[in-house]
Coordinates of C-alpha atoms and ligand atoms in Angstrom, one line a residue:
M1 CA 81.8 87.7 93.7
S2 CA 80.1 89.4 90.9
A3 CA 76.6 88.6 92.1
A4 CA 77.2 89.9 95.6
G5 CA 74.0 90.8 97.4
P6 CA 73.2 94.2 98.8
R7 CA 74.6 93.5 102.2
T8 CA 77.8 92.1 100.9
Q9 CA 78.1 95.1 98.6
A10 CA 77.6 97.5 101.5
L11 CA 80.3 95.8 103.5
L12 CA 82.7 95.8 100.4
A13 CA 81.9 99.4 99.7
R14 CA 82.9 100.3 103.2
A15 CA 86.1 98.3 103.0
S16 CA 86.9 100.1 99.7
A17 CA 86.2 103.5 101.2
L18 CA 88.6 102.8 104.1
E19 CA 91.2 101.4 101.7
T20 CA 91.1 104.3 99.3
A21 CA 91.2 106.8 102.2
L22 CA 94.1 105.0 103.7
A23 CA 96.0 105.0 100.4
R24 CA 95.5 108.8 100.2
A25 CA 96.9 109.2 103.7
K26 CA 99.9 106.9 103.5
R27 CA 102.2 109.3 105.2
Q28 CA 99.8 110.5 107.8
V29 CA 98.8 107.2 109.3
P30 CA 101.4 105.6 111.5
A31 CA 102.9 102.6 109.7
R32 CA 101.9 100.2 112.4
T33 CA 98.2 101.3 112.2
A34 CA 98.3 101.2 108.4
R35 CA 99.6 97.6 108.5
R36 CA 97.0 96.5 111.0
V37 CA 94.2 98.1 109.1
R38 CA 95.4 96.6 105.8
A39 CA 95.5 93.2 107.4
I40 CA 92.0 93.6 108.8
L41 CA 90.6 94.8 105.4
E42 CA 92.3 91.9 103.7
G43 CA 90.6 89.5 106.1
V44 CA 87.3 91.2 105.6
R45 CA 87.6 90.8 101.8
Q46 CA 88.4 87.1 102.2
R47 CA 85.4 86.7 104.5
L48 CA 83.2 88.6 102.0
E49 CA 84.4 86.6 99.0
L50 CA 81.5 84.2 99.4
G51 CA 79.1 87.0 100.1
V52 CA 77.0 87.3 103.2
D53 CA 73.6 87.6 101.7
H54 CA 73.1 84.1 100.5
T55 CA 74.4 80.7 101.4
I56 CA 74.5 78.4 98.3
V57 CA 74.1 74.8 99.0
A58 CA 74.1 72.4 96.1
L59 CA 72.9 68.8 95.9
A60 CA 75.3 66.9 93.6
G61 CA 75.7 63.3 92.8
G62 CA 75.1 60.5 90.4
T63 CA 71.9 59.6 88.5
G64 CA 69.2 58.2 90.7
S65 CA 71.0 58.8 94.0
G66 CA 68.0 60.9 95.1
K67 CA 69.2 64.5 94.7
S68 CA 65.8 65.7 93.5
S69 CA 64.0 63.7 96.1
V70 CA 66.1 65.2 98.9
F71 CA 65.6 68.7 97.3
N72 CA 61.9 68.2 97.5
A73 CA 62.0 66.9 101.0
L74 CA 64.0 69.9 102.2
S75 CA 61.9 72.4 100.3
G76 CA 58.6 70.9 101.1
F77 CA 57.5 71.2 97.4
E78 CA 57.3 68.7 94.7
F79 CA 59.1 71.0 92.4
A80 CA 62.1 69.0 91.2
D81 CA 61.3 66.2 88.9
V82 CA 61.9 62.9 90.7
G83 CA 62.9 59.8 88.8
V84 CA 63.0 61.7 85.5
R85 CA 66.0 61.6 83.2
R86 CA 66.4 64.7 81.3
P87 CA 68.9 63.7 78.7
T88 CA 68.6 66.7 76.6
T89 CA 68.5 69.4 79.2
A90 CA 71.0 70.4 81.8
E91 CA 68.8 72.3 84.1
V92 CA 69.6 73.5 87.6
T93 CA 66.6 73.7 89.9
A94 CA 66.7 76.2 92.8
C95 CA 64.7 76.8 95.9
V96 CA 65.5 80.0 97.7
W97 CA 64.7 81.0 101.3
A98 CA 65.1 84.6 100.2
H99 CA 63.4 87.2 98.1
D100 CA 66.5 89.0 96.7
A101 CA 68.4 86.2 95.0
D102 CA 67.4 86.9 91.4
L103 CA 70.7 88.4 90.5
L104 CA 72.6 85.5 92.1
L105 CA 70.3 82.9 90.4
S106 CA 70.8 84.5 87.0
W107 CA 74.5 84.6 87.6
L108 CA 74.4 80.9 88.5
G109 CA 72.5 80.2 85.2
V110 CA 69.3 79.0 86.8
A111 CA 66.4 79.5 84.4
R112 CA 63.5 81.5 85.7
D113 CA 61.0 78.6 85.5
R114 CA 63.4 76.5 87.6
R115 CA 63.3 78.8 90.6
I116 CA 61.0 78.6 93.6
E117 CA 60.8 80.7 96.7
R118 CA 60.3 78.7 99.9
E119 CA 59.6 81.2 102.6
S120 CA 56.2 82.7 102.7
A121 CA 54.1 84.6 105.3
L122 CA 52.5 81.2 106.1
D123 CA 55.7 79.8 107.4
G124 CA 56.0 82.4 110.2
D125 CA 59.4 81.8 111.7
E126 CA 59.5 78.1 111.0
Q127 CA 61.9 78.6 108.1
A128 CA 63.8 81.4 109.7
D129 CA 66.9 79.3 110.3
L130 CA 67.3 78.8 106.6
R131 CA 66.7 82.4 105.6
G132 CA 69.2 83.3 102.9
L133 CA 69.7 79.7 101.8
V134 CA 69.8 79.0 98.0
L135 CA 69.4 75.2 97.5
L136 CA 70.4 73.9 94.1
D137 CA 69.5 70.5 92.6
L138 CA 72.3 69.9 90.1
P139 CA 72.2 67.8 87.0
D140 CA 73.8 64.3 87.4
H141 CA 77.5 64.5 87.4
D142 CA 77.7 61.1 85.8
S143 CA 75.4 62.0 82.9
I144 CA 76.4 60.7 79.5
E145 CA 75.6 64.2 78.3
P146 CA 78.7 66.4 78.5
A147 CA 76.5 69.5 78.8
H148 CA 75.3 68.2 82.2
R149 CA 78.8 67.8 83.5
A150 CA 79.7 71.2 82.2
V151 CA 76.9 72.8 84.3
V152 CA 78.0 70.9 87.4
D153 CA 81.6 72.0 86.8
R154 CA 80.6 75.6 86.3
V155 CA 78.4 75.8 89.4
L156 CA 80.5 73.9 91.9
P157 CA 83.1 76.5 92.5
Q158 CA 80.4 79.0 93.4
V159 CA 78.9 76.8 96.1
D160 CA 79.3 77.4 99.8
L161 CA 78.4 74.0 100.9
L162 CA 78.3 70.9 98.6
V163 CA 76.1 68.0 99.6
W164 CA 77.2 64.9 97.7
V165 CA 74.2 62.6 97.5
V166 CA 75.2 59.0 97.2
D167 CA 73.1 55.8 97.4
P168 CA 73.9 52.5 98.9
Q169 CA 74.5 50.9 95.5
K170 CA 76.8 53.5 93.8
Y171 CA 78.6 55.3 96.6
A172 CA 81.9 53.8 95.5
D173 CA 81.5 55.1 91.9
D174 CA 84.9 55.8 90.4
A175 CA 83.8 58.9 88.5
L176 CA 82.6 60.5 91.7
H177 CA 85.8 59.8 93.6
N178 CA 88.3 60.4 90.9
R179 CA 86.8 63.3 89.1
Y180 CA 85.4 65.2 92.1
L181 CA 86.1 64.1 95.6
K182 CA 89.8 63.7 95.2
E183 CA 90.0 67.3 93.9
L184 CA 88.3 68.6 97.0
A185 CA 91.1 67.9 99.6
G186 CA 91.4 70.9 101.8
H187 CA 87.8 71.9 101.3
E188 CA 86.3 69.4 103.7
G189 CA 84.7 72.2 105.7
S190 CA 82.5 73.1 102.9
M191 CA 81.2 69.7 101.9
I192 CA 79.2 66.9 103.3
V193 CA 78.3 63.4 102.0
L194 CA 74.7 62.3 102.3
L195 CA 74.1 58.6 102.1
N196 CA 70.5 58.6 100.9
Q197 CA 68.0 55.7 100.6
V198 CA 69.1 54.2 103.9
D199 CA 65.5 52.8 104.1
T200 CA 66.7 50.2 101.6
V201 CA 69.4 49.0 103.9
P202 CA 68.8 46.8 106.9
R203 CA 69.3 48.9 110.1
E204 CA 72.1 46.5 111.3
A205 CA 74.1 47.0 108.1
Q206 CA 73.9 50.8 108.1
A207 CA 76.8 51.4 110.5
A208 CA 79.2 49.2 108.3
L209 CA 78.0 51.0 105.2
L210 CA 78.7 54.4 106.7
A211 CA 82.1 53.3 107.9
D212 CA 82.9 52.2 104.3
V213 CA 81.8 55.5 102.9
A214 CA 84.1 57.2 105.5
R215 CA 87.0 54.9 104.5
L216 CA 86.6 55.8 100.8
L217 CA 86.6 59.5 101.6
R218 CA 89.9 59.0 103.6
E219 CA 91.3 57.3 100.6
D220 CA 90.4 60.3 98.6
G221 CA 92.5 62.3 100.9
L222 CA 89.5 63.9 102.6
T223 CA 89.5 64.1 106.4
G224 CA 86.8 65.2 108.7
V225 CA 84.1 65.3 106.0
G226 CA 80.6 65.1 107.6
V227 CA 78.8 61.9 106.6
Y228 CA 75.0 61.8 107.0
A229 CA 72.6 59.0 106.5
A230 CA 69.1 59.8 105.4
S231 CA 66.1 58.7 103.5
A232 CA 64.2 61.1 101.3
R233 CA 61.4 58.6 101.2
T234 CA 60.8 58.1 105.0
G235 CA 62.3 61.4 106.1
E236 CA 64.7 59.8 108.6
G237 CA 68.0 61.7 109.0
L238 CA 66.6 64.7 107.2
P239 CA 66.4 66.9 110.4
A240 CA 70.1 66.4 111.0
L241 CA 70.8 67.4 107.3
R242 CA 68.6 70.4 107.7
A243 CA 70.5 71.4 110.8
A244 CA 73.7 71.2 108.9
L245 CA 72.3 73.6 106.3
A246 CA 71.1 75.9 109.0
R247 CA 74.6 76.0 110.5
A248 CA 76.0 76.9 107.1
V249 CA 73.5 79.7 106.9
A250 CA 74.3 80.9 110.4
A251 CA 78.0 80.9 109.6
R252 CA 77.2 83.3 106.8
G253 CA 75.2 85.5 109.1
L254 CA 78.2 85.3 111.5
A255 CA 80.5 86.2 108.6
E256 CA 78.5 89.3 108.1
V257 CA 78.5 90.2 111.8
R258 CA 82.2 89.6 112.0
A259 CA 83.0 91.4 108.8
E260 CA 81.1 94.4 110.2
A261 CA 82.9 94.2 113.5
E262 CA 86.3 94.0 111.8
L263 CA 85.4 97.0 109.6
D264 CA 84.5 98.8 112.9
D265 CA 87.9 97.9 114.3
A266 CA 89.6 99.2 111.1
A267 CA 87.5 102.4 111.3
R268 CA 88.3 102.9 114.9
L269 CA 92.0 102.5 114.3
L270 CA 91.9 105.0 111.5
G271 CA 89.6 107.3 113.3
A272 CA 92.2 107.7 116.1
T273 CA 94.7 109.1 113.5
V274 CA 92.5 112.0 112.5
A275 CA 91.1 115.1 114.1
D276 CA 87.4 115.5 114.7
A277 CA 87.2 118.1 111.9
E278 CA 89.3 120.0 109.5
P279 CA 90.5 123.3 110.8
D280 CA 88.9 126.5 109.5
L281 CA 91.0 128.1 106.7
A282 CA 89.2 131.4 106.1
G283 CA 90.0 133.1 109.4
P284 CA 93.7 132.2 109.5
A285 CA 94.0 133.2 105.8
D286 CA 92.6 136.6 106.5
R287 CA 94.9 137.1 109.5
A288 CA 97.8 136.0 107.4
V289 CA 97.0 138.6 104.7
D290 CA 96.7 141.2 107.4
G291 CA 100.1 140.1 108.7
L292 CA 101.7 140.2 105.3
L293 CA 100.3 143.7 104.7
A294 CA 101.9 144.8 108.0
A295 CA 105.2 143.0 107.2
A296 CA 105.4 144.8 103.9
G297 CA 104.5 148.2 105.6
V298 CA 101.6 148.7 103.1
A299 CA 99.9 151.0 105.5
E300 CA 103.0 153.2 105.6
S301 CA 103.2 153.2 101.8
A302 CA 99.6 154.2 101.6
A303 CA 100.1 157.0 104.1
G304 CA 103.1 158.2 102.0
L305 CA 100.9 158.2 98.9
E306 CA 98.2 160.1 100.7
R307 CA 100.7 162.7 101.8
A308 CA 102.2 162.9 98.3
V309 CA 98.8 163.4 96.6
R310 CA 98.0 166.1 99.1
S311 CA 101.2 167.9 98.5
G312 CA 101.3 167.3 94.8
D313 CA 104.6 165.5 95.1
R314 CA 104.8 163.1 92.2
T315 CA 107.6 160.8 93.2
P316 CA 106.2 157.3 92.6
V317 CA 105.4 155.0 95.6
R318 CA 106.4 151.4 95.8
L319 CA 105.1 148.5 97.9
G320 CA 107.3 146.2 99.9
P321 CA 109.7 144.6 100.5
T322 CA 108.5 142.6 103.4
A323 CA 110.5 142.2 106.6
P324 CA 111.6 138.6 106.6
E325 CA 111.3 137.9 110.3
R326 CA 107.7 139.3 110.3
V327 CA 106.8 137.0 107.3
E328 CA 108.1 134.1 109.3
A329 CA 106.0 135.1 112.3
V330 CA 102.9 135.3 110.0
R331 CA 103.6 131.9 108.6
D332 CA 104.1 130.5 112.1
A333 CA 100.9 131.9 113.4
W334 CA 99.1 130.6 110.3
L335 CA 100.5 127.1 110.9
D336 CA 99.6 127.2 114.5
A337 CA 96.0 127.8 113.5
V338 CA 95.8 125.3 110.7
A339 CA 98.2 122.5 111.5
G340 CA 98.1 123.0 115.3
P341 CA 94.8 121.2 115.8
L342 CA 95.8 118.2 113.6
P343 CA 97.4 115.0 114.9
R344 CA 101.2 115.1 114.7
L345 CA 101.7 113.4 111.3
W346 CA 99.0 115.4 109.6
A347 CA 100.5 118.6 111.0
R348 CA 103.9 117.6 109.8
T349 CA 102.6 117.1 106.3
V350 CA 100.9 120.5 106.3
R351 CA 104.2 122.1 107.5
E352 CA 106.1 120.4 104.8
K353 CA 103.7 121.2 102.0
V354 CA 103.3 124.9 102.5
A355 CA 106.0 127.4 101.4
D356 CA 108.8 128.0 103.9
A357 CA 109.3 131.5 105.2
P358 CA 111.9 132.7 102.6
E359 CA 109.8 131.4 99.8
L360 CA 106.7 133.1 101.2
A361 CA 108.6 136.4 101.6
A362 CA 110.0 136.2 98.1
A363 CA 106.6 135.5 96.6
A364 CA 105.1 138.4 98.6
D365 CA 107.8 140.8 97.5
A366 CA 107.4 139.7 93.9
A367 CA 103.7 140.1 94.0
L368 CA 103.9 143.6 95.7
E369 CA 106.4 144.7 93.0
R370 CA 103.9 143.8 90.3
V371 CA 101.3 146.0 92.0
V372 CA 100.7 149.2 89.9
P373 CA 100.1 152.0 92.3
P374 CA 97.2 154.4 91.6
S375 CA 98.1 157.7 89.9
G376 CA 99.4 160.4 92.3
R377 CA 97.6 163.1 90.4
A378 CA 94.5 164.8 91.7
R379 CA 92.9 166.1 88.5
G380 CA 89.7 167.5 90.0
A381 CA 91.6 169.5 92.6
Q382 CA 93.8 170.8 89.8
V383 CA 90.9 172.0 87.8
L384 CA 89.4 173.7 90.8
K385 CA 92.8 175.4 91.5
V386 CA 93.1 176.6 87.9
L387 CA 89.5 178.0 88.1
A388 CA 90.4 179.7 91.4
A389 CA 93.4 181.3 89.7
L390 CA 91.4 182.5 86.7
V391 CA 88.7 183.9 88.9
G392 CA 91.4 185.5 91.1
L393 CA 92.9 187.0 88.0
G394 CA 89.5 188.3 87.0
A395 CA 89.0 189.8 90.4
L396 CA 92.4 191.5 90.2
A397 CA 91.5 193.0 86.8
M398 CA 88.2 194.3 88.0
A399 CA 89.8 195.7 91.1
G400 CA 92.1 197.7 88.7
F401 CA 89.1 198.9 86.7
T402 CA 87.4 200.0 90.0
A403 CA 90.4 201.9 91.1
A404 CA 90.7 203.6 87.7
A405 CA 87.0 204.5 87.7
L406 CA 87.4 206.0 91.2
G407 CA 90.6 207.9 90.1
A408 CA 88.7 209.4 87.2
A409 CA 85.8 210.7 89.3
P410 CA 85.8 214.3 90.2
D411 CA 87.4 214.9 93.7
G412 CA 88.3 211.3 93.7
L413 CA 88.0 209.5 97.0
R414 CA 87.2 212.6 98.8
D415 CA 83.6 212.1 98.2
A416 CA 82.8 208.4 98.2
L417 CA 79.1 209.1 98.1
A418 CA 79.7 210.5 94.7
W419 CA 80.2 207.0 93.3
D420 CA 78.0 206.4 90.4
A421 CA 76.0 203.2 90.2
G422 CA 78.4 201.7 87.6
T423 CA 81.4 202.0 89.9
A424 CA 79.5 200.5 92.8
L425 CA 78.5 197.5 90.7
L426 CA 82.0 197.0 89.6
A427 CA 83.3 197.0 93.1
G428 CA 80.6 194.5 94.2
V429 CA 81.4 192.1 91.4
T430 CA 85.1 192.3 92.2
G431 CA 84.4 191.4 95.8
G432 CA 82.3 188.5 94.7
A433 CA 85.0 187.3 92.4
V434 CA 87.6 187.4 95.2
L435 CA 85.2 185.4 97.4
L436 CA 84.6 182.9 94.7
A437 CA 88.3 182.5 94.1
L438 CA 88.8 181.8 97.8
L439 CA 86.0 179.3 97.8
L440 CA 87.4 177.5 94.8
L441 CA 90.8 177.3 96.6
V442 CA 89.2 175.7 99.6
A443 CA 87.2 173.3 97.5
A444 CA 90.4 172.4 95.6
R445 CA 92.1 171.6 98.9
A446 CA 89.2 169.4 100.1
A447 CA 89.1 167.6 96.7
R448 CA 92.8 167.0 96.9
A449 CA 92.5 165.5 100.4
R450 CA 89.6 163.3 99.3
T451 CA 91.5 162.1 96.3
A452 CA 94.5 161.4 98.5
R453 CA 92.5 159.3 100.8
R454 CA 90.9 157.4 97.9
R455 CA 94.3 156.7 96.3
A456 CA 95.7 155.5 99.6
A457 CA 92.8 153.1 100.1
E458 CA 93.1 151.9 96.5
L459 CA 96.8 151.2 97.0
T460 CA 96.0 149.2 100.2
A461 CA 93.3 147.3 98.3
R462 CA 95.7 146.4 95.5
G463 CA 98.4 145.3 98.0
R464 CA 95.8 143.2 99.8
R465 CA 94.7 141.5 96.6
A466 CA 98.2 140.7 95.7
L467 CA 99.1 139.3 99.1
A468 CA 95.8 137.4 99.3
E469 CA 96.8 135.6 96.2
V470 CA 100.2 134.9 97.6
A471 CA 98.7 133.5 100.8
D472 CA 96.3 131.4 98.8
Q473 CA 98.9 129.9 96.5
H474 CA 101.7 129.3 99.0
L475 CA 99.8 128.6 102.3
V476 CA 96.2 127.7 101.7
A477 CA 96.3 125.6 98.5
P478 CA 99.0 123.2 99.7
A479 CA 97.2 122.8 103.0
V480 CA 93.8 122.2 101.3
A481 CA 95.2 119.2 99.5
V482 CA 96.3 117.6 102.8
L483 CA 93.1 118.5 104.5
E484 CA 91.1 116.9 101.7
D485 CA 92.9 113.6 102.4
H486 CA 92.2 114.2 106.0
R487 CA 88.6 114.7 105.4
A488 CA 88.4 111.5 103.2
L489 CA 89.9 109.4 105.9
R490 CA 87.8 111.0 108.7
E491 CA 84.6 110.5 106.8
A492 CA 85.5 106.9 105.8
A493 CA 86.3 106.1 109.4
A494 CA 83.0 107.7 110.5
L495 CA 81.0 105.7 108.0
A496 CA 79.0 102.9 109.6
T497 CA 77.7 100.0 107.6
D498 CA 74.4 101.1 106.3
P499 CA 71.8 99.6 108.6
V500 CA 69.0 100.0 106.0
V501 CA 70.1 97.1 103.9
R502 CA 70.3 94.6 106.8
P503 CA 67.1 92.5 107.1
A504 CA 65.1 93.4 110.1
S505 CA 64.7 89.8 111.0
R506 CA 68.1 88.2 110.7
P507 CA 67.0 84.9 112.3
A508 CA 67.8 84.9 115.9
S509 CA 68.1 81.2 115.9
A510 CA 70.9 81.4 113.4
L511 CA 73.1 83.1 116.0
E512 CA 72.3 80.9 118.9
P513 CA 75.2 80.3 121.2
D514 CA 75.9 76.8 120.0
A515 CA 75.9 77.9 116.4
L516 CA 78.4 80.6 117.4
E517 CA 80.5 78.0 119.1
A518 CA 80.4 75.7 116.2
D519 CA 81.7 78.4 114.0
A520 CA 84.3 79.5 116.5
D521 CA 85.6 75.9 116.6
A522 CA 86.0 75.7 112.9
G523 CA 88.0 78.9 112.8
D524 CA 87.2 80.9 109.8
A525 CA 86.0 77.9 107.7
E526 CA 82.4 78.2 106.6
G527 CA 79.9 75.3 107.1
D528 CA 81.3 73.4 110.0
D529 CA 79.3 70.3 109.3
G530 CA 81.0 67.2 110.2
A531 CA 80.8 67.2 114.0
E532 CA 77.3 65.9 114.2
G533 CA 77.2 63.6 111.2
E534 CA 75.4 60.4 111.9
G535 CA 78.4 58.2 111.4
Ligands
GDP1 N1 63.7 53.9 98.6 C1 64.1 55.1 98.4 N2 64.0 55.6 97.1 C2 64.4 56.9 96.9 C3 64.9 57.7 97.9 N3 65.2 58.9 97.3 C4 64.9 58.8 96.0 N4 64.4 57.6 95.7 C5 64.0 57.1 94.4 O1 65.1 57.1 93.6 C6 64.8 57.5 92.3 C7 65.6 58.6 91.8 O2 65.4 59.7 92.6 P1 65.7 61.2 92.2 O3 65.3 62.0 93.3 O4 65.1 61.5 90.8 O5 67.2 61.1 92.0 P2 68.2 62.1 91.2 O6 68.4 61.5 89.8 O7 69.4 62.0 92.0 O8 67.6 63.4 91.2 C8 63.3 57.8 92.3 O9 62.6 56.8 91.8 C9 63.1 58.1 93.8 O10 61.7 57.8 94.1 C10 65.0 57.1 99.2 O11 65.4 57.8 100.1 N5 64.5 55.9 99.4
MG2 MG1 67.1 64.6 89.6

């Protein structure tokens, strides 16, 4: 209901989380389990329809039957106006044994100044058995004012337990029976009839009176309605009425305990269909990329490029294609790592969703084909080589000059000591130039080797990037979608009902063994009240 209290909301939220997660994992949860879980959740929803936070009990009846008097007697306050006709107002008065019923009371249309809280610190545990109770004193159903009846009609469907208050004079009133009671066949478990003002009836006549009330109810088509006799004035019979209300409250507490237990069952069933955690994706993805690189022989291509750059061979390199059986092995290993740890149906979905081996190979080949290989030229080395050649040429020229200078000298080489200073300088510079040319050649070679290594590494990096994208698109991404569903279901199943919102002192007395039994006897029906009626 729309004014569900926090505990009801927490249970509903948990049911929704399980439902949503189950819907996402339709194909991964065995059909039998899914059916059982859905049935459980359906049951929980029905159980929670009335909410578990509050038990709404309404006192309804005709003018002067004693609704307000009973209300005051139960609450212990003189809050409801007794013996007062309120022809122009249609007020509902509420007494709540709770501190969090504001939302509910507003939703029920109870004005703020018509609300009172019963339980206080002074009560200790004396009122614990009614904790969560919302007791309503309704306008007279037989009021001449249509607005009063409208209020009654609006509130009645929201009530967990209806207490029809009748008096010895007017219990046979046609309007009560025709307009209300006959409509309630099938809802006997959530209503009781209170014959009030029994102090006005001689004790020996009371049994016959109650029997007559019971007869009228049977004629209305109502069987097994609890009939209580009481007097708001003397207080007789009120403890039994109060006990009936306590049982209704306990049934609500029981509904909560049961709803929670059922949610636990559903969560356990679903929890058994998932793994403890989602498998790691990063490690297997890295290994898959390594595998694809190997399958495409990217290392060999890179080595080829390195050789080509070293040798100055400019034939272009290409990456791929992959060896199909090696791609299949890569895919299998990846699936073993990612789908392997999952339960069978989850693993099957992962296997179905990711690309098959031929698709994967084709995607890898296409991606590798798009890779632009780095240039095979080694510009730095070339420059050094050209420099070496120029310096070499210079050295050669100078060697020529030196030779010519020596030839021109008197007695030529016969007397080397006769070299003049100029010739010696020339010879020295020539030697230096030859040395420089050789050094430049060595540097050019080293530079070419370095460039070759860099280009090879760059080619490998480009190939890796291309294949990483392929692995991501064709293996990882489809698996991620499945694993997210897996996570949603696992987390929903692991979710416990939030214990914070449960009151620390759910009354122990409300869950006494006999209360439990009473509820068990009544099946799922709330407010099993008739059994102990004084009739
Ligand atoms: N003798 C007797 N009078 C009662 C009893 N309960 C209520 N009354 C009187 O019946 C009249 C109507 O009571 P009230 O509580 O206002 O009835 P309501 O109209 O149903 O709310 C008042 O004068 C009460 O004092 C009862 O148990 N015994
Ligand atoms: Mg009244």
